PDB file of N, CA and C in Angstrom:
ATOM      1  N   MET A 441      78.946  76.262  83.444  1.00 54.00           N
ATOM      2  CA  MET A 441      80.185  75.610  83.815  1.00 54.00           C
ATOM      3  C   MET A 441      81.390  76.479  83.450  1.00 54.00           C
ATOM      4  N   LYS A 442      81.366  77.084  82.252  1.00 51.00           N
ATOM      5  CA  LYS A 442      82.469  77.940  81.817  1.00 51.00           C
ATOM      6  C   LYS A 442      82.599  79.153  82.728  1.00 51.00           C
ATOM      7  N   ARG A 443      81.482  79.673  83.171  1.00 51.00           N
ATOM      8  CA  ARG A 443      81.526  80.846  84.061  1.00 51.00           C
ATOM      9  C   ARG A 443      82.203  80.513  85.382  1.00 51.00           C
ATOM     10  N   LYS A 444      81.914  79.336  85.916  1.00 46.00           N
ATOM     11  CA  LYS A 444      82.537  78.931  87.185  1.00 46.00           C
ATOM     12  C   LYS A 444      84.048  78.772  87.020  1.00 46.00           C
ATOM     13  N   ILE A 445      84.458  78.169  85.911  1.00 44.00           N
ATOM     14  CA  ILE A 445      85.889  77.994  85.658  1.00 44.00           C
ATOM     15  C   ILE A 445      86.561  79.354  85.484  1.00 44.00           C
ATOM     16  N   LEU A 446      85.929  80.242  84.732  1.00 41.00           N
ATOM     17  CA  LEU A 446      86.477  81.580  84.519  1.00 41.00           C
ATOM     18  C   LEU A 446      86.550  82.364  85.830  1.00 41.00           C
ATOM     19  N   ALA A 447      85.496  82.276  86.645  1.00 40.00           N
ATOM     20  CA  ALA A 447      85.490  82.968  87.938  1.00 40.00           C
ATOM     21  C   ALA A 447      86.603  82.424  88.833  1.00 40.00           C
ATOM     22  N   GLY A 448      86.768  81.098  88.835  1.00 42.00           N
ATOM     23  CA  GLY A 448      87.835  80.492  89.631  1.00 42.00           C
ATOM     24  C   GLY A 448      89.211  80.941  89.166  1.00 42.00           C
ATOM     25  N   ALA A 449      89.384  81.072  87.861  1.00 38.00           N
ATOM     26  CA  ALA A 449      90.666  81.529  87.312  1.00 38.00           C
ATOM     27  C   ALA A 449      90.959  82.964  87.750  1.00 38.00           C
ATOM     28  N   PHE A 450      89.934  83.837  87.755  1.00 39.00           N
ATOM     29  CA  PHE A 450      90.126  85.223  88.195  1.00 39.00           C
ATOM     30  C   PHE A 450      90.476  85.298  89.675  1.00 39.00           C
ATOM     31  N   VAL A 451      89.828  84.469  90.479  1.00 35.00           N
ATOM     32  CA  VAL A 451      90.140  84.449  91.915  1.00 35.00           C
ATOM     33  C   VAL A 451      91.582  84.005  92.127  1.00 35.00           C
ATOM     34  N   MET A 452      92.006  82.961  91.412  1.00 42.00           N
ATOM     35  CA  MET A 452      93.370  82.466  91.547  1.00 42.00           C
ATOM     36  C   MET A 452      94.371  83.512  91.088  1.00 42.00           C
ATOM     37  N   LEU A 453      94.097  84.174  89.967  1.00 34.00           N
ATOM     38  CA  LEU A 453      94.982  85.216  89.454  1.00 34.00           C
ATOM     39  C   LEU A 453      95.099  86.371  90.454  1.00 34.00           C
ATOM     40  N   GLY A 454      93.974  86.791  91.037  1.00 37.00           N
ATOM     41  CA  GLY A 454      93.997  87.854  92.040  1.00 37.00           C
ATOM     42  C   GLY A 454      94.819  87.480  93.254  1.00 37.00           C
ATOM     43  N   THR A 455      94.714  86.222  93.675  1.00 33.00           N
ATOM     44  CA  THR A 455      95.496  85.749  94.816  1.00 33.00           C
ATOM     45  C   THR A 455      96.985  85.764  94.501  1.00 33.00           C
ATOM     46  N   ILE A 456      97.345  85.294  93.318  1.00 34.00           N
ATOM     47  CA  ILE A 456      98.749  85.262  92.924  1.00 34.00           C
ATOM     48  C   ILE A 456      99.308  86.672  92.817  1.00 34.00           C
ATOM     49  N   LEU A 457      98.576  87.563  92.160  1.00 33.00           N
ATOM     50  CA  LEU A 457      99.056  88.940  92.012  1.00 33.00           C
ATOM     51  C   LEU A 457      99.118  89.659  93.349  1.00 33.00           C
ATOM     52  N   GLY A 458      98.190  89.377  94.231  1.00 35.00           N
ATOM     53  CA  GLY A 458      98.216  89.980  95.566  1.00 35.00           C
ATOM     54  C   GLY A 458      99.436  89.549  96.348  1.00 35.00           C
ATOM     55  N   ALA A 459      99.853  88.311  96.175  1.00 34.00           N
ATOM     56  CA  ALA A 459     101.046  87.824  96.869  1.00 34.00           C
ATOM     57  C   ALA A 459     102.316  88.454  96.308  1.00 34.00           C
ATOM     58  N   CYS A 460     102.268  88.897  95.047  1.00 35.00           N
ATOM     59  CA  CYS A 460     103.438  89.507  94.420  1.00 35.00           C
ATOM     60  C   CYS A 460     103.583  90.987  94.767  1.00 35.00           C
ATOM     61  N   ALA A 461     102.570  91.573  95.364  1.00 38.00           N
ATOM     62  CA  ALA A 461     102.617  92.999  95.701  1.00 38.00           C
ATOM     63  C   ALA A 461     103.720  93.239  96.713  1.00 38.00           C
ATOM     64  N   PRO A 462     104.399  94.400  96.624  1.00 42.00           N
ATOM     65  CA  PRO A 462     105.486  94.666  97.564  1.00 42.00           C
ATOM     66  C   PRO A 462     104.965  94.779  98.986  1.00 42.00           C
ATOM     67  N   SER A 463     105.514  94.006  99.873  1.00 47.00           N
ATOM     68  CA  SER A 463     105.071  94.067 101.266  1.00 47.00           C
ATOM     69  C   SER A 463     105.687  95.287 101.936  1.00 47.00           C
ATOM     70  N   GLY A 464     104.935  95.892 102.837  1.00 53.00           N
ATOM     71  CA  GLY A 464     105.470  97.010 103.577  1.00 53.00           C
ATOM     72  C   GLY A 464     105.286  98.358 102.904  1.00 53.00           C
ATOM     73  N   ALA A 465     104.725  98.404 101.702  1.00 62.00           N
ATOM     74  CA  ALA A 465     104.484  99.680 101.038  1.00 62.00           C
ATOM     75  C   ALA A 465     103.062 100.101 101.368  1.00 62.00           C
ATOM     76  N   TYR A 466     102.904 101.237 101.994  1.00 69.00           N
ATOM     77  CA  TYR A 466     101.564 101.723 102.270  1.00 69.00           C
ATOM     78  C   TYR A 466     101.512 103.230 102.092  1.00 69.00           C
ATOM     79  N   TYR A 467     100.314 103.789 102.112  1.00 82.00           N
ATOM     80  CA  TYR A 467     100.055 105.156 101.693  1.00 82.00           C
ATOM     81  C   TYR A 467      99.342 105.921 102.804  1.00 82.00           C
ATOM     82  N   VAL A 468      99.816 107.140 103.104  1.00 90.00           N
ATOM     83  CA  VAL A 468      99.147 108.011 104.081  1.00 90.00           C
ATOM     84  C   VAL A 468      98.984 109.396 103.480  1.00 90.00           C
ATOM     85  N   ARG A 469      98.098 110.183 104.045  1.00 88.00           N
ATOM     86  CA  ARG A 469      97.762 111.495 103.473  1.00 88.00           C
ATOM     87  C   ARG A 469      98.816 112.570 103.713  1.00 88.00           C
ATOM     88  N   TYR A 470      99.544 112.499 104.833  1.00 88.00           N
ATOM     89  CA  TYR A 470     100.538 113.551 105.097  1.00 88.00           C
ATOM     90  C   TYR A 470     101.879 112.928 105.467  1.00 88.00           C
ATOM     91  N   GLY A 471     102.928 113.685 105.200  1.00 90.00           N
ATOM     92  CA  GLY A 471     104.287 113.186 105.368  1.00 90.00           C
ATOM     93  C   GLY A 471     104.717 113.008 106.809  1.00 90.00           C
ATOM     94  N   PRO A 472     105.817 112.310 106.999  1.00 92.00           N
ATOM     95  CA  PRO A 472     106.327 112.045 108.350  1.00 92.00           C
ATOM     96  C   PRO A 472     106.956 113.284 108.967  1.00 92.00           C
ATOM     97  N   PRO A 473     107.092 113.291 110.301  1.00 93.00           N
ATOM     98  CA  PRO A 473     107.822 114.379 110.968  1.00 93.00           C
ATOM     99  C   PRO A 473     109.293 114.371 110.534  1.00 93.00           C
ATOM    100  N   ALA A 474     110.016 115.384 110.950  1.00 91.00           N
ATOM    101  CA  ALA A 474     111.449 115.454 110.648  1.00 91.00           C
ATOM    102  C   ALA A 474     112.163 114.268 111.283  1.00 91.00           C
ATOM    103  N   PRO A 475     113.207 113.745 110.632  1.00 88.00           N
ATOM    104  CA  PRO A 475     113.913 112.593 111.205  1.00 88.00           C
ATOM    105  C   PRO A 475     114.599 112.947 112.521  1.00 88.00           C
ATOM    106  N   ARG A 476     114.805 111.942 113.341  1.00 90.00           N
ATOM    107  CA  ARG A 476     115.540 112.110 114.591  1.00 90.00           C
ATOM    108  C   ARG A 476     116.993 111.720 114.338  1.00 90.00           C
ATOM    109  N   TYR A 477     117.888 112.379 115.033  1.00 87.00           N
ATOM    110  CA  TYR A 477     119.310 112.061 114.894  1.00 87.00           C
ATOM    111  C   TYR A 477     119.872 111.703 116.252  1.00 87.00           C
ATOM    112  N   ALA A 478     120.771 110.734 116.263  1.00 84.00           N
ATOM    113  CA  ALA A 478     121.383 110.286 117.514  1.00 84.00           C
ATOM    114  C   ALA A 478     122.811 109.851 117.230  1.00 84.00           C
ATOM    115  N   VAL A 479     123.567 109.687 118.278  1.00 87.00           N
ATOM    116  CA  VAL A 479     124.930 109.193 118.145  1.00 87.00           C
ATOM    117  C   VAL A 479     124.862 107.706 117.813  1.00 87.00           C
ATOM    118  N   VAL A 480     125.568 107.294 116.778  1.00 91.00           N
ATOM    119  CA  VAL A 480     125.526 105.908 116.332  1.00 91.00           C
ATOM    120  C   VAL A 480     126.331 105.005 117.252  1.00 91.00           C
ATOM    121  N   GLY A 481     127.493 105.436 117.645  1.00 89.00           N
ATOM    122  CA  GLY A 481     128.314 104.605 118.514  1.00 89.00           C
ATOM    123  C   GLY A 481     129.165 103.625 117.729  1.00 89.00           C
ATOM    124  N   VAL A 482     129.709 102.662 118.431  1.00 95.00           N
ATOM    125  CA  VAL A 482     130.643 101.702 117.842  1.00 95.00           C
ATOM    126  C   VAL A 482     129.896 100.408 117.512  1.00 95.00           C
ATOM    127  N   ALA A 483     130.236  99.816 116.374  1.00 96.00           N
ATOM    128  CA  ALA A 483     129.622  98.547 115.975  1.00 96.00           C
ATOM    129  C   ALA A 483     129.917  97.473 117.020  1.00 96.00           C
ATOM    130  N   PRO A 484     128.973  96.556 117.257  1.00 96.00           N
ATOM    131  CA  PRO A 484     129.195  95.507 118.257  1.00 96.00           C
ATOM    132  C   PRO A 484     130.216  94.457 117.825  1.00 96.00           C
ATOM    133  N   GLY A 485     130.619  94.500 116.564  1.00 96.00           N
ATOM    134  CA  GLY A 485     131.613  93.543 116.083  1.00 96.00           C
ATOM    135  C   GLY A 485     131.922  93.804 114.619  1.00 96.00           C
ATOM    136  N   PRO A 486     132.913  93.121 114.077  1.00 95.00           N
ATOM    137  CA  PRO A 486     133.258  93.321 112.674  1.00 95.00           C
ATOM    138  C   PRO A 486     132.141  92.842 111.749  1.00 95.00           C
ATOM    139  N   GLY A 487     131.961  93.572 110.651  1.00 94.00           N
ATOM    140  CA  GLY A 487     130.963  93.182 109.657  1.00 94.00           C
ATOM    141  C   GLY A 487     129.575  93.743 109.886  1.00 94.00           C
ATOM    142  N   TYR A 488     129.328  94.454 110.985  1.00 96.00           N
ATOM    143  CA  TYR A 488     128.007  95.014 111.247  1.00 96.00           C
ATOM    144  C   TYR A 488     127.795  96.297 110.448  1.00 96.00           C
ATOM    145  N   VAL A 489     126.536  96.558 110.077  1.00 95.00           N
ATOM    146  CA  VAL A 489     126.157  97.746 109.319  1.00 95.00           C
ATOM    147  C   VAL A 489     125.081  98.490 110.103  1.00 95.00           C
ATOM    148  N   TRP A 490     125.203  99.807 110.169  1.00 94.00           N
ATOM    149  CA  TRP A 490     124.200 100.619 110.851  1.00 94.00           C
ATOM    150  C   TRP A 490     123.029 100.892 109.906  1.00 94.00           C
ATOM    151  N   THR A 491     121.809 100.647 110.373  1.00 94.00           N
ATOM    152  CA  THR A 491     120.603 100.980 109.613  1.00 94.00           C
ATOM    153  C   THR A 491     119.916 102.126 110.347  1.00 94.00           C
ATOM    154  N   ASN A 492     119.735 103.238 109.669  1.00 93.00           N
ATOM    155  CA  ASN A 492     119.147 104.428 110.285  1.00 93.00           C
ATOM    156  C   ASN A 492     117.712 104.191 110.742  1.00 93.00           C
ATOM    157  N   GLY A 493     117.316 104.952 111.745  1.00 93.00           N
ATOM    158  CA  GLY A 493     115.937 104.923 112.190  1.00 93.00           C
ATOM    159  C   GLY A 493     115.033 105.624 111.181  1.00 93.00           C
ATOM    160  N   TYR A 494     113.730 105.441 111.313  1.00 94.00           N
ATOM    161  CA  TYR A 494     112.776 106.047 110.378  1.00 94.00           C
ATOM    162  C   TYR A 494     111.403 106.168 111.048  1.00 94.00           C
ATOM    163  N   TRP A 495     110.592 107.037 110.506  1.00 94.00           N
ATOM    164  CA  TRP A 495     109.224 107.188 110.971  1.00 94.00           C
ATOM    165  C   TRP A 495     108.366 106.123 110.309  1.00 94.00           C
ATOM    166  N   ASP A 496     107.582 105.422 111.116  1.00 92.00           N
ATOM    167  CA  ASP A 496     106.703 104.368 110.633  1.00 92.00           C
ATOM    168  C   ASP A 496     105.262 104.763 110.956  1.00 92.00           C
ATOM    169  N   TRP A 497     104.348 104.432 110.074  1.00 90.00           N
ATOM    170  CA  TRP A 497     102.925 104.714 110.311  1.00 90.00           C
ATOM    171  C   TRP A 497     102.346 103.535 111.071  1.00 90.00           C
ATOM    172  N   ARG A 498     101.879 103.771 112.287  1.00 89.00           N
ATOM    173  CA  ARG A 498     101.369 102.705 113.155  1.00 89.00           C
ATOM    174  C   ARG A 498      99.912 102.962 113.490  1.00 89.00           C
ATOM    175  N   GLY A 499      99.056 102.350 112.719  1.00 85.00           N
ATOM    176  CA  GLY A 499      97.620 102.516 112.946  1.00 85.00           C
ATOM    177  C   GLY A 499      97.135 103.853 112.443  1.00 85.00           C
ATOM    178  N   SER A 500      97.136 104.841 113.303  1.00 87.00           N
ATOM    179  CA  SER A 500      96.691 106.181 112.908  1.00 87.00           C
ATOM    180  C   SER A 500      97.646 107.262 113.410  1.00 87.00           C
ATOM    181  N   ASN A 501      98.899 106.873 113.674  1.00 91.00           N
ATOM    182  CA  ASN A 501      99.844 107.831 114.217  1.00 91.00           C
ATOM    183  C   ASN A 501     101.270 107.449 113.802  1.00 91.00           C
ATOM    184  N   TRP A 502     102.173 108.406 113.885  1.00 94.00           N
ATOM    185  CA  TRP A 502     103.570 108.162 113.568  1.00 94.00           C
ATOM    186  C   TRP A 502     104.286 107.571 114.765  1.00 94.00           C
ATOM    187  N   GLY A 503     105.167 106.612 114.510  1.00 94.00           N
ATOM    188  CA  GLY A 503     105.989 106.017 115.551  1.00 94.00           C
ATOM    189  C   GLY A 503     107.420 105.919 115.043  1.00 94.00           C
ATOM    190  N   TRP A 504     108.386 106.208 115.891  1.00 94.00           N
ATOM    191  CA  TRP A 504     109.786 106.181 115.486  1.00 94.00           C
ATOM    192  C   TRP A 504     110.347 104.766 115.650  1.00 94.00           C
ATOM    193  N   ALA A 505     110.926 104.235 114.582  1.00 93.00           N
ATOM    194  CA  ALA A 505     111.605 102.937 114.621  1.00 93.00           C
ATOM    195  C   ALA A 505     113.097 103.241 114.758  1.00 93.00           C
ATOM    196  N   GLU A 506     113.687 102.837 115.868  1.00 93.00           N
ATOM    197  CA  GLU A 506     115.088 103.141 116.150  1.00 93.00           C
ATOM    198  C   GLU A 506     116.023 102.476 115.140  1.00 93.00           C
ATOM    199  N   GLY A 507     117.141 103.145 114.860  1.00 93.00           N
ATOM    200  CA  GLY A 507     118.185 102.545 114.054  1.00 93.00           C
ATOM    201  C   GLY A 507     118.880 101.449 114.841  1.00 93.00           C
ATOM    202  N   ARG A 508     119.580 100.565 114.140  1.00 94.00           N
ATOM    203  CA  ARG A 508     120.255  99.474 114.844  1.00 94.00           C
ATOM    204  C   ARG A 508     121.399  98.917 114.010  1.00 94.00           C
ATOM    205  N   TRP A 509     122.262  98.197 114.679  1.00 96.00           N
ATOM    206  CA  TRP A 509     123.363  97.501 114.024  1.00 96.00           C
ATOM    207  C   TRP A 509     122.867  96.132 113.594  1.00 96.00           C
ATOM    208  N   VAL A 510     123.127  95.758 112.349  1.00 96.00           N
ATOM    209  CA  VAL A 510     122.743  94.435 111.849  1.00 96.00           C
ATOM    210  C   VAL A 510     123.874  93.842 111.018  1.00 96.00           C
ATOM    211  N   ARG A 511     123.865  92.542 110.898  1.00 97.00           N
ATOM    212  CA  ARG A 511     124.833  91.857 110.037  1.00 97.00           C
ATOM    213  C   ARG A 511     124.176  91.616 108.683  1.00 97.00           C
ATOM    214  N   PRO A 512     124.848  91.940 107.600  1.00 97.00           N
ATOM    215  CA  PRO A 512     124.298  91.686 106.266  1.00 97.00           C
ATOM    216  C   PRO A 512     124.021  90.201 106.057  1.00 97.00           C
ATOM    217  N   PRO A 513     123.010  89.875 105.255  1.00 96.00           N
ATOM    218  CA  PRO A 513     122.661  88.469 105.040  1.00 96.00           C
ATOM    219  C   PRO A 513     123.682  87.713 104.183  1.00 96.00           C
ATOM    220  N   ARG A 514     124.515  88.446 103.439  1.00 96.00           N
ATOM    221  CA  ARG A 514     125.527  87.805 102.578  1.00 96.00           C
ATOM    222  C   ARG A 514     126.668  88.786 102.342  1.00 96.00           C
ATOM    223  N   ALA A 515     127.767  88.270 101.840  1.00 92.00           N
ATOM    224  CA  ALA A 515     128.932  89.117 101.560  1.00 92.00           C
ATOM    225  C   ALA A 515     128.586  90.160 100.499  1.00 92.00           C
ATOM    226  N   ARG A 516     129.132  91.338 100.651  1.00 92.00           N
ATOM    227  CA  ARG A 516     128.968  92.465  99.730  1.00 92.00           C
ATOM    228  C   ARG A 516     127.525  92.962  99.597  1.00 92.00           C
ATOM    229  N   ALA A 517     126.646  92.595 100.512  1.00 96.00           N
ATOM    230  CA  ALA A 517     125.275  93.108 100.490  1.00 96.00           C
ATOM    231  C   ALA A 517     125.286  94.571 100.908  1.00 96.00           C
ATOM    232  N   VAL A 518     124.421  95.368 100.297  1.00 95.00           N
ATOM    233  CA  VAL A 518     124.330  96.796 100.590  1.00 95.00           C
ATOM    234  C   VAL A 518     122.922  97.093 101.106  1.00 95.00           C
ATOM    235  N   TRP A 519     122.829  97.828 102.208  1.00 95.00           N
ATOM    236  CA  TRP A 519     121.539  98.191 102.785  1.00 95.00           C
ATOM    237  C   TRP A 519     120.982  99.413 102.071  1.00 95.00           C
ATOM    238  N   VAL A 520     119.756  99.304 101.573  1.00 96.00           N
ATOM    239  CA  VAL A 520     119.029 100.423 100.987  1.00 96.00           C
ATOM    240  C   VAL A 520     117.964 100.785 102.008  1.00 96.00           C
ATOM    241  N   GLY A 521     118.117 101.964 102.618  1.00 94.00           N
ATOM    242  CA  GLY A 521     117.242 102.359 103.713  1.00 94.00           C
ATOM    243  C   GLY A 521     115.806 102.613 103.305  1.00 94.00           C
ATOM    244  N   PRO A 522     114.887 102.526 104.266  1.00 94.00           N
ATOM    245  CA  PRO A 522     113.487 102.818 103.987  1.00 94.00           C
ATOM    246  C   PRO A 522     113.310 104.299 103.701  1.00 94.00           C
ATOM    247  N   GLU A 523     112.255 104.621 102.976  1.00 93.00           N
ATOM    248  CA  GLU A 523     112.001 106.035 102.677  1.00 93.00           C
ATOM    249  C   GLU A 523     110.530 106.280 102.415  1.00 93.00           C
ATOM    250  N   TRP A 524     110.153 107.529 102.684  1.00 93.00           N
ATOM    251  CA  TRP A 524     108.809 108.002 102.358  1.00 93.00           C
ATOM    252  C   TRP A 524     108.910 108.819 101.085  1.00 93.00           C
ATOM    253  N   ARG A 525     108.075 108.516 100.100  1.00 93.00           N
ATOM    254  CA  ARG A 525     108.071 109.254  98.838  1.00 93.00           C
ATOM    255  C   ARG A 525     106.730 109.946  98.658  1.00 93.00           C
ATOM    256  N   HIS A 526     106.792 111.214  98.289  1.00 93.00           N
ATOM    257  CA  HIS A 526     105.568 111.963  98.020  1.00 93.00           C
ATOM    258  C   HIS A 526     105.033 111.511  96.670  1.00 93.00           C
ATOM    259  N   GLU A 527     103.857 110.895  96.675  1.00 92.00           N
ATOM    260  CA  GLU A 527     103.244 110.385  95.447  1.00 92.00           C
ATOM    261  C   GLU A 527     101.795 110.823  95.393  1.00 92.00           C
ATOM    262  N   GLY A 528     101.436 111.515  94.320  1.00 90.00           N
ATOM    263  CA  GLY A 528     100.055 111.987  94.185  1.00 90.00           C
ATOM    264  C   GLY A 528      99.716 112.973  95.280  1.00 90.00           C
ATOM    265  N   SER A 529      98.625 112.703  95.994  1.00 89.00           N
ATOM    266  CA  SER A 529      98.194 113.616  97.050  1.00 89.00           C
ATOM    267  C   SER A 529      98.576 113.116  98.439  1.00 89.00           C
ATOM    268  N   GLY A 530      99.491 112.171  98.514  1.00 93.00           N
ATOM    269  CA  GLY A 530      99.902 111.639  99.812  1.00 93.00           C
ATOM    270  C   GLY A 530     101.328 111.142  99.789  1.00 93.00           C
ATOM    271  N   TRP A 531     101.630 110.265 100.742  1.00 93.00           N
ATOM    272  CA  TRP A 531     102.985 109.739 100.921  1.00 93.00           C
ATOM    273  C   TRP A 531     102.936 108.223 100.941  1.00 93.00           C
ATOM    274  N   ARG A 532     103.883 107.585 100.256  1.00 93.00           N
ATOM    275  CA  ARG A 532     103.979 106.122 100.220  1.00 93.00           C
ATOM    276  C   ARG A 532     105.298 105.706 100.857  1.00 93.00           C
ATOM    277  N   PHE A 533     105.193 104.694 101.734  1.00 92.00           N
ATOM    278  CA  PHE A 533     106.361 104.177 102.442  1.00 92.00           C
ATOM    279  C   PHE A 533     106.933 102.988 101.693  1.00 92.00           C
ATOM    280  N   HIS A 534     108.249 102.963 101.553  1.00 92.00           N
ATOM    281  CA  HIS A 534     108.960 101.853 100.924  1.00 92.00           C
ATOM    282  C   HIS A 534     109.966 101.335 101.947  1.00 92.00           C
ATOM    283  N   ARG A 535     109.775 100.119 102.391  1.00 91.00           N
ATOM    284  CA  ARG A 535     110.639  99.515 103.405  1.00 91.00           C
ATOM    285  C   ARG A 535     112.059  99.335 102.890  1.00 91.00           C
ATOM    286  N   GLY A 536     113.009  99.302 103.800  1.00 94.00           N
ATOM    287  CA  GLY A 536     114.398  99.067 103.438  1.00 94.00           C
ATOM    288  C   GLY A 536     114.610  97.617 103.024  1.00 94.00           C
ATOM    289  N   TYR A 537     115.696  97.383 102.313  1.00 96.00           N
ATOM    290  CA  TYR A 537     115.995  96.025 101.857  1.00 96.00           C
ATOM    291  C   TYR A 537     117.486  95.878 101.597  1.00 96.00           C
ATOM    292  N   TRP A 538     117.938  94.653 101.507  1.00 96.00           N
ATOM    293  CA  TRP A 538     119.332  94.359 101.177  1.00 96.00           C
ATOM    294  C   TRP A 538     119.452  94.152  99.680  1.00 96.00           C
ATOM    295  N   ARG A 539     120.423  94.822  99.086  1.00 95.00           N
ATOM    296  CA  ARG A 539     120.659  94.688  97.638  1.00 95.00           C
ATOM    297  C   ARG A 539     121.957  93.978  97.426  1.00 95.00           C
TER     298      ARG A 539
END
């Protein structure tokens, strides 16, 4: 009986910790291609912020995610762009977020 309770507790703990893991962070063996640059243009209205495009790993290949104009979710929010970081023997992607 104690083993079943202990096993259930470990399963629950694993589920909780798995849900706390950062979403969108993943690891690939080689880095992304050089970034693409384009003309940003004019914001569609007051309060919009430009978010740069980035290389995204899609299945087994690189795909370019275009930059776009977005409205911040709250006043004084700052966009922290996504980035690829060289970690160990590969590259880890960290999605952008509002700070």
